[in-house]
N, CA and C of each residue as an Amber inpcrd file, in Angstrom:
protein
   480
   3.0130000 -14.3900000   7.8970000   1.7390000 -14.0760000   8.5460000
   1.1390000 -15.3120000   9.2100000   1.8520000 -16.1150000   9.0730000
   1.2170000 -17.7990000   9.7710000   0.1830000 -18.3700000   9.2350000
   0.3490000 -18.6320000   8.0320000  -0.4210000 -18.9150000   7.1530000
  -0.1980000 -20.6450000   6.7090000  -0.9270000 -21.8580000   7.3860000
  -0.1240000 -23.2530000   6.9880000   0.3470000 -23.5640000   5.7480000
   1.7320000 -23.9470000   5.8760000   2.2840000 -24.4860000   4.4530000
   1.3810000 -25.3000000   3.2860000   0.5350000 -26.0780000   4.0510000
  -0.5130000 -27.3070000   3.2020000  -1.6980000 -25.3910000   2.2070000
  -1.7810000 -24.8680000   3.2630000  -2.7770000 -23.8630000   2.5150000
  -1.6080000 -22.6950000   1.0970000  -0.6980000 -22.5280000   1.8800000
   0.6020000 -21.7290000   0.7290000   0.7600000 -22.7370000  -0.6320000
   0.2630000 -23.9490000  -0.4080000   1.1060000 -24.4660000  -1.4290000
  -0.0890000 -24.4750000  -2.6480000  -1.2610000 -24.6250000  -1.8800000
  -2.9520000 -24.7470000  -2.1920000  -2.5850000 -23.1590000  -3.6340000
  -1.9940000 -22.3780000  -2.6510000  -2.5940000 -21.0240000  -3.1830000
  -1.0560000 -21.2490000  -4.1620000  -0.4110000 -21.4290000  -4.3190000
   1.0700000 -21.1990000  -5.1200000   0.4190000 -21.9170000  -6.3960000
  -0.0380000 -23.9010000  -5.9790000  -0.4220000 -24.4950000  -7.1780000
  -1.5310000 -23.2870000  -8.2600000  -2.5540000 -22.3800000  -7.7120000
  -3.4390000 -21.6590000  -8.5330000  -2.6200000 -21.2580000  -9.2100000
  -1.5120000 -19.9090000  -8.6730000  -1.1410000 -19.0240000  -9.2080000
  -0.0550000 -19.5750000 -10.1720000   0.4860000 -20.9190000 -10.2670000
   1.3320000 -21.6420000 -11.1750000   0.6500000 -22.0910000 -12.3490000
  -0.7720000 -22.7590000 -12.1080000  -1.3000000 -22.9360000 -13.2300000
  -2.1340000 -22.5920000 -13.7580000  -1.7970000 -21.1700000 -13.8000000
  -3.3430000 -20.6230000 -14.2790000  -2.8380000 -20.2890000 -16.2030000
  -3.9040000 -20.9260000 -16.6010000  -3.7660000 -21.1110000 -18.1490000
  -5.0590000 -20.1920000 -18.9420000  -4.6740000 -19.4880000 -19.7590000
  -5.7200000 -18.7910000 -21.0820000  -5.9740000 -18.9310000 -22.2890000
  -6.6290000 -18.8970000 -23.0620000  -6.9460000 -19.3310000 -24.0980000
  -7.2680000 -17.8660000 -24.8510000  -7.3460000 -17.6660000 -26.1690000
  -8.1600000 -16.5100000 -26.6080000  -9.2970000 -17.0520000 -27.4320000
 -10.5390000 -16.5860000 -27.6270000 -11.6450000 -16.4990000 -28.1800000
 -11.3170000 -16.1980000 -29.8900000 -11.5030000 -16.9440000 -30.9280000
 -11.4010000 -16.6370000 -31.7930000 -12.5440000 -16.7110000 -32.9470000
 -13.1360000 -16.3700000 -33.6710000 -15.3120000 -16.0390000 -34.5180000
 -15.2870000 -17.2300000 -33.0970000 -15.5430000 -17.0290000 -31.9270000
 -16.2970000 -17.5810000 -30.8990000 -15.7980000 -18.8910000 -30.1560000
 -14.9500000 -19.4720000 -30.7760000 -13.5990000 -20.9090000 -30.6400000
 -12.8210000 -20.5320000 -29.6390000 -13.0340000 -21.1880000 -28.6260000
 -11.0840000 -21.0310000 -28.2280000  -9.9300000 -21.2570000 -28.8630000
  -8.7460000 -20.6200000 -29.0140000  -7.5670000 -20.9210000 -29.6120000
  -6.8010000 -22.0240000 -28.9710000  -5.4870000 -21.8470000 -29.0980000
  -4.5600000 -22.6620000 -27.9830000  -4.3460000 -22.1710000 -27.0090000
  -4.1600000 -22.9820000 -26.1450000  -3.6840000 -22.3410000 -24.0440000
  -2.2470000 -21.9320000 -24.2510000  -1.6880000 -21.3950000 -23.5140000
  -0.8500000 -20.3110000 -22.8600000  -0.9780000 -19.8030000 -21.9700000
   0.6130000 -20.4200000 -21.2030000   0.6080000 -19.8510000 -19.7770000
   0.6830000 -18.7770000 -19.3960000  -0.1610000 -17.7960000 -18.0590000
  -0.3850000 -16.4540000 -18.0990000   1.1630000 -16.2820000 -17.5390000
   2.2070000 -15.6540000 -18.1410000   3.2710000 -14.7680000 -17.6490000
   3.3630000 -14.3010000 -15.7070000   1.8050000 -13.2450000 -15.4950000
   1.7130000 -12.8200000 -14.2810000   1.1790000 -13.5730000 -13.4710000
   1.4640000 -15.2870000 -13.5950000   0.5780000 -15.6610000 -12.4910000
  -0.7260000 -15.8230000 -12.5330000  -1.3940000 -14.8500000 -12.5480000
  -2.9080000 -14.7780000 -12.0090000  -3.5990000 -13.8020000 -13.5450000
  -4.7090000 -14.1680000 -13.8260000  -5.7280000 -13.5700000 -14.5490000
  -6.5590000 -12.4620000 -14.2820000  -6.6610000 -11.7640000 -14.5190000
  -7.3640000 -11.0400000 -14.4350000  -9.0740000 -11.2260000 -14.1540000
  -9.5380000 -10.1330000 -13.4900000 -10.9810000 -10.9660000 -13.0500000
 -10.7830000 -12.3850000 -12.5150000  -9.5330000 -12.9960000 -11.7460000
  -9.2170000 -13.9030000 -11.2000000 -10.4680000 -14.0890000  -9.9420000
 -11.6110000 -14.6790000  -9.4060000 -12.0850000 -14.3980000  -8.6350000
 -11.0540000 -14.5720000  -7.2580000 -10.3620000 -15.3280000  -7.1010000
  -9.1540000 -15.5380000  -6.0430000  -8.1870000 -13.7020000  -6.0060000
  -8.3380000 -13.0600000  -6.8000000  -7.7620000 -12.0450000  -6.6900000
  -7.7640000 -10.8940000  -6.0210000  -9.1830000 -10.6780000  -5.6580000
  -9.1160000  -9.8790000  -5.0050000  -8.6820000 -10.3370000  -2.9990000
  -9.1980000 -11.7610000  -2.7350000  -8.3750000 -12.1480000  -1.7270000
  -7.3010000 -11.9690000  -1.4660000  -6.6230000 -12.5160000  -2.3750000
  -5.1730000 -12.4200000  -2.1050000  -4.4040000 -10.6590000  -1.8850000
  -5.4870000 -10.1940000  -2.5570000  -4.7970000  -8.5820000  -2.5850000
  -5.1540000  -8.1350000  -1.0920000  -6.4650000  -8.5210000  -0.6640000
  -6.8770000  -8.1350000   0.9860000  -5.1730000  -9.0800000   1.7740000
  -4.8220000 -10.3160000   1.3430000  -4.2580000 -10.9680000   2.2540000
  -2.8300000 -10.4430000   2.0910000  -2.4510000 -10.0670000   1.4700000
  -1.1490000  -8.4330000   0.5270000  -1.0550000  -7.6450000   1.6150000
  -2.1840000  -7.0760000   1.1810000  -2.6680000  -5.6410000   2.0740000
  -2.4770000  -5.9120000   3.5420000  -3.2590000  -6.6700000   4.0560000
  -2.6440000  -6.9680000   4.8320000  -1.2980000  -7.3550000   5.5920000
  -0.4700000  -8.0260000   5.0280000   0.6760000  -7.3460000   5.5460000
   1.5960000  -6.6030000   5.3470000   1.1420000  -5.6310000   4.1600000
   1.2800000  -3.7150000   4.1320000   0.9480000  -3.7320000   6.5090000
  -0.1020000  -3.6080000   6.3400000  -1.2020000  -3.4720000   7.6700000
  -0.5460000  -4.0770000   8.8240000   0.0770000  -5.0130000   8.8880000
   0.8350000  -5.3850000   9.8970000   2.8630000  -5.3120000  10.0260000
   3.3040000  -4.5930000   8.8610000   4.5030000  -4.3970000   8.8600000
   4.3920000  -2.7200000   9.2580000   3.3710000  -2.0850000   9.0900000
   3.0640000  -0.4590000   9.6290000   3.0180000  -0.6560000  11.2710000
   1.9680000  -2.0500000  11.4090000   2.0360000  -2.1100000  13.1560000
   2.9750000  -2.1170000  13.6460000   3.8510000  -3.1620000  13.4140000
   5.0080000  -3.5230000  13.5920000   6.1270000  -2.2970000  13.9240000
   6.0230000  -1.5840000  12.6510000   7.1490000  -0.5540000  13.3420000
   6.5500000   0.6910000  14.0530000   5.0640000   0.6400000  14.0450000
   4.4590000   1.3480000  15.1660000   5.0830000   1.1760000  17.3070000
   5.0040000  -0.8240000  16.9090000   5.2850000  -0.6740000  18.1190000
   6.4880000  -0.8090000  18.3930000   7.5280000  -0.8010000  17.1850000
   9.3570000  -1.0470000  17.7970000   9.3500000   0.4690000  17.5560000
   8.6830000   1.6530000  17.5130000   8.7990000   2.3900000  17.3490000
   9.7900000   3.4190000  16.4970000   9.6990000   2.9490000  15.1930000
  10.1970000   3.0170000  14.4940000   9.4200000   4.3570000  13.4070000
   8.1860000   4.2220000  13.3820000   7.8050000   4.7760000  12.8690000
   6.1980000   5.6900000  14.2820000   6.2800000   6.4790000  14.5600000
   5.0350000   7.4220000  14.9710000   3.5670000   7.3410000  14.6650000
   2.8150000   6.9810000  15.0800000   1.3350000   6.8780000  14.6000000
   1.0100000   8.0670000  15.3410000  -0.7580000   8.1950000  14.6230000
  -1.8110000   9.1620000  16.0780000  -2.2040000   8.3670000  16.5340000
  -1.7750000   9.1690000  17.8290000  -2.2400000   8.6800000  19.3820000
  -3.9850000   9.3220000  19.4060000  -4.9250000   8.4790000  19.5440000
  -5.9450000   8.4190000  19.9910000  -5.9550000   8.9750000  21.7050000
  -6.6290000  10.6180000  21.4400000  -6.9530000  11.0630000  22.9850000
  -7.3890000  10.2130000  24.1720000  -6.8810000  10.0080000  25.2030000
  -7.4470000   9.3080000  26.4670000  -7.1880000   7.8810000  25.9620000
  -6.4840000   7.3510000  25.2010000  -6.6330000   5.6990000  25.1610000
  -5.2150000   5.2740000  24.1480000  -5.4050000   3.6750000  24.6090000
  -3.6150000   3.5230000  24.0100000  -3.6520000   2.6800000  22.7300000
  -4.6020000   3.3610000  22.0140000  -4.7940000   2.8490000  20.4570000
  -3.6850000   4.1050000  19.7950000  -3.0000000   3.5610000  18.7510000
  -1.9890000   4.1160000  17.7470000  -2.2850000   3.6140000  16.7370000
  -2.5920000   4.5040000  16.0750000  -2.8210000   4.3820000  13.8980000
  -1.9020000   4.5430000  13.2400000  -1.8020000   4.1350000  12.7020000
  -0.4920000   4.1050000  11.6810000  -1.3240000   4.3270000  10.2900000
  -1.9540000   3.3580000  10.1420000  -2.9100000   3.0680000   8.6650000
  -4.2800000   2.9990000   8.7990000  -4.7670000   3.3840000   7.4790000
  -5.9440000   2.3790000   7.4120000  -6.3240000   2.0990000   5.8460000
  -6.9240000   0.6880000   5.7810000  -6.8770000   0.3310000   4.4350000
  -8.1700000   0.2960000   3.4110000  -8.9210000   0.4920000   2.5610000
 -10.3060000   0.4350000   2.2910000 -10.3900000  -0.2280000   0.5700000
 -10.7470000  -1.3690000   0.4520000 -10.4520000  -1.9620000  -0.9320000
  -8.9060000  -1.6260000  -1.6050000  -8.9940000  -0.7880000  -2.4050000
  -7.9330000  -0.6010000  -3.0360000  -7.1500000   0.5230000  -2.4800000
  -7.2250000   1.1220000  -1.3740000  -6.7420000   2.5760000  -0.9720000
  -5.9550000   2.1550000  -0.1740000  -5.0060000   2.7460000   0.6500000
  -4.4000000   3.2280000   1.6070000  -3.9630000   4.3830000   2.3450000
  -4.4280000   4.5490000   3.3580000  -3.7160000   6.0040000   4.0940000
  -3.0220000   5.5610000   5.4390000  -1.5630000   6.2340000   5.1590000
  -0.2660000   6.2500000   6.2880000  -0.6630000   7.4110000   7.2290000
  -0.7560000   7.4630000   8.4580000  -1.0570000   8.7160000   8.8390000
   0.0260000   8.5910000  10.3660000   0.7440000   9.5690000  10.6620000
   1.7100000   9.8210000  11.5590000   2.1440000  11.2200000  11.7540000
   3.1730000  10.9520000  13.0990000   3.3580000  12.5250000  13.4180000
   4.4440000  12.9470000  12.4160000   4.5150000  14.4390000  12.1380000
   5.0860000  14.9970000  10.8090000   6.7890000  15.2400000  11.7280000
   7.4950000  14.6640000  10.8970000   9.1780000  14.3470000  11.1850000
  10.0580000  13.9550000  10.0250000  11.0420000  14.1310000   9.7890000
  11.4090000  13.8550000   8.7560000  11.8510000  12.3190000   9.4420000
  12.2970000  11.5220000  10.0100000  12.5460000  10.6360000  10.2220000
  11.3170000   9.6790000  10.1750000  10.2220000   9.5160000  10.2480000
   8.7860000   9.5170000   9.9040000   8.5450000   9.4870000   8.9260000
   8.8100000  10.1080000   7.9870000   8.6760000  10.2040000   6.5280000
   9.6770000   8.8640000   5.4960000  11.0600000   9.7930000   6.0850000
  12.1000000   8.6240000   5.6270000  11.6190000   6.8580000   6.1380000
  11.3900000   6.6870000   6.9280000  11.1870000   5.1800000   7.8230000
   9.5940000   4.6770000   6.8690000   8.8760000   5.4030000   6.7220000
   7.6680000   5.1110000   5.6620000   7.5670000   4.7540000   4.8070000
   8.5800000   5.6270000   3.6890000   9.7040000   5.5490000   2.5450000
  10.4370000   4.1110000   2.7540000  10.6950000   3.9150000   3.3350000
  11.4860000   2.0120000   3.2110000  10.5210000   1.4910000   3.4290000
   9.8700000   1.0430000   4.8610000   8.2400000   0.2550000   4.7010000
   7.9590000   0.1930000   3.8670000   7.7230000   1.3600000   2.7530000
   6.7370000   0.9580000   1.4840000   7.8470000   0.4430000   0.7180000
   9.2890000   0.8650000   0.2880000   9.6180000   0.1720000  -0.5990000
   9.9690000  -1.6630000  -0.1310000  10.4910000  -1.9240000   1.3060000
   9.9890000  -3.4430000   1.4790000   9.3150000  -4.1620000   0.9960000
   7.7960000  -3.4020000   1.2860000   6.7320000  -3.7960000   0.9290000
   6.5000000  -3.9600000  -0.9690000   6.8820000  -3.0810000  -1.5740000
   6.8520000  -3.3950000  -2.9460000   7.9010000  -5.0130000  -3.5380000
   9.0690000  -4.5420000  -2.8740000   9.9010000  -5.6400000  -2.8930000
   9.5210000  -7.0900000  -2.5040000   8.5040000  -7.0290000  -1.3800000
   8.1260000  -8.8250000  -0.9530000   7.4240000  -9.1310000  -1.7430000
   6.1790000  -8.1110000  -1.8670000   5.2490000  -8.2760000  -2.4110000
   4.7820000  -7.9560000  -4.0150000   5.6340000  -7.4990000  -4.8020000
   5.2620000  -7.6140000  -6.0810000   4.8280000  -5.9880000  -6.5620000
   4.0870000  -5.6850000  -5.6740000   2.6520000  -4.5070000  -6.0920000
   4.0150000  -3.2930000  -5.5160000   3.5280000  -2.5810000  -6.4800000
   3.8920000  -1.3830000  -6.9380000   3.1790000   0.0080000  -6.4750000
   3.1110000   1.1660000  -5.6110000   2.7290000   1.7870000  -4.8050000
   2.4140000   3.0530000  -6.0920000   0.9960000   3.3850000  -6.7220000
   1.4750000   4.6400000  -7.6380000   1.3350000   5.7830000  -6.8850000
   2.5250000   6.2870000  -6.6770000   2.9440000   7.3920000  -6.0370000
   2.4320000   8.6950000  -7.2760000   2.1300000   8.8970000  -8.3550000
   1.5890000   9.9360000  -8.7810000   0.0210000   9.9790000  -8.4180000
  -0.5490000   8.9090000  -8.0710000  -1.9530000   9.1990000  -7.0240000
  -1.9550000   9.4240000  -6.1500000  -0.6080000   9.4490000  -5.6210000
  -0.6140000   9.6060000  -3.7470000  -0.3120000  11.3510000  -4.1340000
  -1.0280000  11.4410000  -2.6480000  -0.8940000  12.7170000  -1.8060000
  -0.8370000  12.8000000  -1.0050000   0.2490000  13.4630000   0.1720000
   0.9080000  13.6910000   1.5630000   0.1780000  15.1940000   1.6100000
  -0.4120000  15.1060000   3.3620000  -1.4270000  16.3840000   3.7570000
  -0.8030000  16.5650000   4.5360000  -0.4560000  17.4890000   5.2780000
   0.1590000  18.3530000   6.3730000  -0.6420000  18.9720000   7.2010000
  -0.8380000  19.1660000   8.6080000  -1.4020000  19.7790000   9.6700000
  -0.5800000  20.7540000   9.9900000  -0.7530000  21.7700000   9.8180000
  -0.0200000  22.9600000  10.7730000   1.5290000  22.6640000  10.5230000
   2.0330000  22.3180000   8.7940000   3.0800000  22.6280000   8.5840000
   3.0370000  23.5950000   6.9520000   4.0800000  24.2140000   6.8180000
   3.9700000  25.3590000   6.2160000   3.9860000  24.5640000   4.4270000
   3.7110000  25.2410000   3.8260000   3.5800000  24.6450000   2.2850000
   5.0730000  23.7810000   2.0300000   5.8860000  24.9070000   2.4160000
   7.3570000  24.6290000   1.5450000   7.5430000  22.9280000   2.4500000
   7.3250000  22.9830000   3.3200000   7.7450000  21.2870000   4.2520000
   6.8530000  20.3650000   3.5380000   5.8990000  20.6430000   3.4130000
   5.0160000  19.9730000   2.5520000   5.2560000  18.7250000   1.2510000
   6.0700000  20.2810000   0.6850000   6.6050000  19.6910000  -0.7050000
   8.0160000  19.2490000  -0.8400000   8.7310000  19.8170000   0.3750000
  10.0160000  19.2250000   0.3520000   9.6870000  17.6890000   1.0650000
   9.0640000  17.2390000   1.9440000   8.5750000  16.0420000   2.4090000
   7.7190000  15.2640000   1.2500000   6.8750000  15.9120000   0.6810000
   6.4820000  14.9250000  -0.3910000   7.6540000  14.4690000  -1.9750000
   8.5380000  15.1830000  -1.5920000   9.7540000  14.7100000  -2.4620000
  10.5820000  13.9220000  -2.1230000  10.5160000  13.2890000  -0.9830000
  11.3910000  12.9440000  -0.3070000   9.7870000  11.0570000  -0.1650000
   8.6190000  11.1800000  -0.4560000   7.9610000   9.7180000  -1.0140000
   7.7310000  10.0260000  -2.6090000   7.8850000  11.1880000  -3.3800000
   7.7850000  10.6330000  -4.5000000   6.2690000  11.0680000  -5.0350000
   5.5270000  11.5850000  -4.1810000   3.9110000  11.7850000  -4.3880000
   4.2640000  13.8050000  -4.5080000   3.2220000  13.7840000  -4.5680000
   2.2540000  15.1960000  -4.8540000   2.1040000  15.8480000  -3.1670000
   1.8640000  16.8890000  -2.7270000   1.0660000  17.5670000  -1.4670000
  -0.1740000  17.7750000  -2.2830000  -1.0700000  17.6680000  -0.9540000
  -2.3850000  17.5120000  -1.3280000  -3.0870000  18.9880000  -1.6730000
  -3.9090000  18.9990000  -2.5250000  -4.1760000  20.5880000  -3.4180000
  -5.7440000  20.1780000  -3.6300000  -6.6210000  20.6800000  -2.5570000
  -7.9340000  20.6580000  -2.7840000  -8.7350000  22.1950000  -3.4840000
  -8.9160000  22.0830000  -4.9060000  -9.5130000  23.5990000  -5.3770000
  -8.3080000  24.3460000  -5.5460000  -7.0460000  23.9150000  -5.9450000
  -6.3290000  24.6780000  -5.9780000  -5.0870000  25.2120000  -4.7730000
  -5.9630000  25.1040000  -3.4170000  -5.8200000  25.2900000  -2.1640000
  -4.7990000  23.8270000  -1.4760000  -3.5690000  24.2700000  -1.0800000
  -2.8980000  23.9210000  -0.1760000  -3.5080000  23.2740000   1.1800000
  -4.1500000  21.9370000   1.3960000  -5.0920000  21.9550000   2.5150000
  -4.0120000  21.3750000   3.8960000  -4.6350000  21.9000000   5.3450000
  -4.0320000  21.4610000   6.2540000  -2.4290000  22.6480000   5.9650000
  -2.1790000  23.1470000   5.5100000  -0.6730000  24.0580000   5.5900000
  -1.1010000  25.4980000   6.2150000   0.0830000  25.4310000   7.0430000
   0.1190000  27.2090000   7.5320000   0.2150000  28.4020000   6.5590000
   0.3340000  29.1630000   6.5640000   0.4050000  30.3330000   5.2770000
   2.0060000  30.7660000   5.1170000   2.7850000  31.3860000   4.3570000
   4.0250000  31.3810000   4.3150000   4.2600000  32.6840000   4.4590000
Protein backbone atom coordinates (compact mmCIF):
# COMPACT_ATOMS: atom_id res chain seq x y z
CA UNK A 1 0.00 0.00 0.00
CA UNK A 2 3.15 2.39 0.03
CA UNK A 3 3.49 2.66 3.29
CA UNK A 4 7.55 3.91 4.23
CA UNK A 5 9.70 1.16 5.48
CA UNK A 6 11.09 3.65 8.51
CA UNK A 7 7.02 3.78 9.44
CA UNK A 8 6.52 -0.53 8.84
CA UNK A 9 9.23 -1.08 11.02
CA UNK A 10 7.78 1.72 13.70
CA UNK A 11 4.56 -0.42 13.55
CA UNK A 12 6.28 -4.20 13.45
CA UNK A 13 8.66 -2.96 16.64
CA UNK A 14 4.82 -2.39 18.63
CA UNK A 15 3.41 -5.46 17.51
CA UNK A 16 6.84 -7.46 18.54
CA UNK A 17 6.92 -6.07 21.84
CA UNK A 18 3.97 -5.90 23.22
CA UNK A 19 4.26 -7.46 26.81
CA UNK A 20 1.36 -8.37 29.73
CA UNK A 21 1.35 -8.84 33.00
CA UNK A 22 -1.70 -10.26 35.09
CA UNK A 23 -3.16 -8.44 38.11
CA UNK A 24 -2.91 -10.50 41.08
CA UNK A 25 -5.08 -9.17 45.16
CA UNK A 26 -4.12 -5.93 42.91
CA UNK A 27 0.03 -6.66 42.11
CA UNK A 28 1.18 -7.26 38.87
CA UNK A 29 2.58 -10.73 38.31
CA UNK A 30 5.41 -11.53 35.85
CA UNK A 31 5.46 -10.22 32.02
CA UNK A 32 4.80 -12.49 29.20
CA UNK A 33 4.98 -12.13 25.78
CA UNK A 34 1.47 -11.70 24.10
CA UNK A 35 1.48 -14.87 21.58
CA UNK A 36 -0.97 -12.59 19.06
CA UNK A 37 1.11 -9.74 18.72
CA UNK A 38 -1.16 -7.14 19.81
CA UNK A 39 -3.43 -6.76 23.06
CA UNK A 40 -6.41 -6.36 23.21
CA UNK A 41 -8.02 -2.88 23.78
CA UNK A 42 -4.62 -2.19 22.00
CA UNK A 43 -5.40 1.55 21.33
CA UNK A 44 -3.16 1.10 17.96
CA UNK A 45 -5.73 -1.57 17.07
CA UNK A 46 -8.28 -0.42 15.82
CA UNK A 47 -5.93 1.58 13.18
CA UNK A 48 -4.33 -0.98 12.01
CA UNK A 49 -7.65 -2.91 11.39
CA UNK A 50 -8.96 0.43 9.28
CA UNK A 51 -5.30 0.12 7.56
CA UNK A 52 -6.27 -4.09 6.96
CA UNK A 53 -9.46 -3.11 5.77
CA UNK A 54 -8.26 -1.19 3.72
CA UNK A 55 -6.53 -3.21 1.58
CA UNK A 56 -9.55 -5.74 1.69
CA UNK A 57 -10.85 -2.04 -0.15
CA UNK A 58 -8.27 -1.72 -2.60
CA UNK A 59 -7.61 -5.44 -3.72
CA UNK A 60 -11.80 -5.35 -4.54
CA UNK A 61 -10.76 -2.09 -6.66
CA UNK A 62 -8.23 -3.62 -8.17
CA UNK A 63 -10.02 -6.47 -9.64
CA UNK A 64 -12.89 -4.12 -10.30
CA UNK A 65 -10.73 -2.45 -12.75
CA UNK A 66 -8.67 -5.61 -14.38
CA UNK A 67 -12.02 -6.66 -14.48
CA UNK A 68 -11.98 -9.47 -12.88
CA UNK A 69 -14.57 -9.14 -10.73
CA UNK A 70 -18.15 -6.86 -11.74
CA UNK A 71 -19.22 -4.03 -9.51
CA UNK A 72 -22.62 -1.65 -9.73
CA UNK A 73 -22.39 0.61 -12.21
CA UNK A 74 -23.72 3.86 -10.87
CA UNK A 75 -26.57 5.28 -13.50
CA UNK A 76 -25.22 8.14 -15.82
CA UNK A 77 -21.59 8.13 -14.32
CA UNK A 78 -18.33 5.99 -14.34
CA UNK A 79 -18.19 5.24 -10.61
CA UNK A 80 -18.14 1.19 -9.96
CA UNK A 81 -18.70 -0.32 -6.35
CA UNK A 82 -17.45 -3.18 -5.54
CA UNK A 83 -17.51 -2.56 -1.59
CA UNK A 84 -18.15 -0.66 1.09
CA UNK A 85 -16.66 -0.79 4.51
CA UNK A 86 -18.19 0.66 7.97
CA UNK A 87 -16.05 -0.08 11.29
CA UNK A 88 -16.21 -3.62 11.55
CA UNK A 89 -18.60 -4.58 8.53
CA UNK A 90 -18.22 -5.24 5.07
CA UNK A 91 -20.47 -5.44 2.03
CA UNK A 92 -19.26 -7.00 -1.56
CA UNK A 93 -21.85 -5.92 -3.87
CA UNK A 94 -21.70 -6.99 -7.76
CA UNK A 95 -23.47 -8.24 -10.73
CA UNK A 96 -24.97 -11.84 -9.90
CA UNK A 97 -22.65 -14.54 -12.06
CA UNK A 98 -21.25 -17.37 -10.98
CA UNK A 99 -17.86 -16.30 -12.07
CA UNK A 100 -18.43 -13.18 -9.73
CA UNK A 101 -19.07 -15.14 -6.97
CA UNK A 102 -16.19 -17.68 -7.52
CA UNK A 103 -13.47 -14.57 -8.19
CA UNK A 104 -14.87 -13.00 -4.63
CA UNK A 105 -14.39 -16.37 -3.08
CA UNK A 106 -10.43 -16.11 -3.74
CA UNK A 107 -10.22 -12.19 -3.04
CA UNK A 108 -11.47 -13.01 0.26
CA UNK A 109 -9.52 -16.04 0.80
CA UNK A 110 -6.11 -13.92 -0.35
CA UNK A 111 -7.16 -11.59 1.77
CA UNK A 112 -7.44 -13.89 4.91
CA UNK A 113 -4.12 -15.38 3.87
CA UNK A 114 -1.99 -11.84 3.79
CA UNK A 115 -3.69 -10.62 6.30
CA UNK A 116 -4.26 -12.82 9.26
CA UNK A 117 -8.18 -11.95 9.85
CA UNK A 118 -10.48 -14.47 9.28
CA UNK A 119 -13.86 -13.59 7.35
CA UNK A 120 -16.96 -15.17 9.73
CA UNK A 121 -18.84 -16.43 7.06
CA UNK A 122 -21.70 -17.77 9.49
CA UNK A 123 -22.54 -13.86 9.88
CA UNK A 124 -22.37 -13.29 6.37
CA UNK A 125 -25.32 -13.16 4.18
CA UNK A 126 -25.47 -13.10 0.24
CA UNK A 127 -28.92 -11.11 -1.07
CA UNK A 128 -30.05 -11.64 -4.48
CA UNK A 129 -32.03 -9.21 -6.83
CA UNK A 130 -34.34 -10.83 -9.13
CA UNK A 131 -32.71 -14.25 -8.71
CA UNK A 132 -34.80 -17.17 -7.73
CA UNK A 133 -34.28 -18.71 -4.06
CA UNK A 134 -32.67 -21.99 -5.27
CA UNK A 135 -29.50 -19.64 -7.01
CA UNK A 136 -29.44 -17.98 -3.96
CA UNK A 137 -28.49 -20.83 -1.92
CA UNK A 138 -26.64 -22.71 -4.37
CA UNK A 139 -24.38 -19.37 -4.71
CA UNK A 140 -24.23 -18.85 -1.08
CA UNK A 141 -22.63 -22.38 -0.87
CA UNK A 142 -20.36 -21.85 -3.10
CA UNK A 143 -18.88 -18.44 -0.13
CA UNK A 144 -19.75 -20.49 2.70
CA UNK A 145 -22.43 -17.88 4.24
CA UNK A 146 -26.22 -18.09 4.69
CA UNK A 147 -28.90 -16.23 1.88
CA UNK A 148 -30.30 -13.49 3.45
CA UNK A 149 -33.83 -14.35 5.42
CA UNK A 150 -35.48 -11.16 6.69
CA UNK A 151 -38.80 -12.39 9.01
CA UNK A 152 -38.43 -15.54 7.74
CA UNK A 153 -38.80 -14.11 4.13
CA UNK A 154 -36.34 -14.80 1.33
CA UNK A 155 -35.50 -10.98 0.54
CA UNK A 156 -34.64 -9.62 -3.03
CA UNK A 157 -35.57 -13.48 -4.67
CA UNK A 158 -38.11 -14.19 -7.38
CA UNK A 159 -40.80 -16.74 -6.30
CA UNK A 160 -40.22 -20.40 -7.47
Amino acid sequence: MGFPDRWCLWIKGVLISARSSVLVNGSPAFEFQCSKSIRQCDPLSPFLFLVVTEALSCMMKKAGELGTIDGIRIPHGEVVITNLLYADDAMVMGEWSQRNINNVARILRCFRLCSGLKINFHKSKLYGCEVSNLEISRMAEVLGCKAFVFLGIKVGSQHE
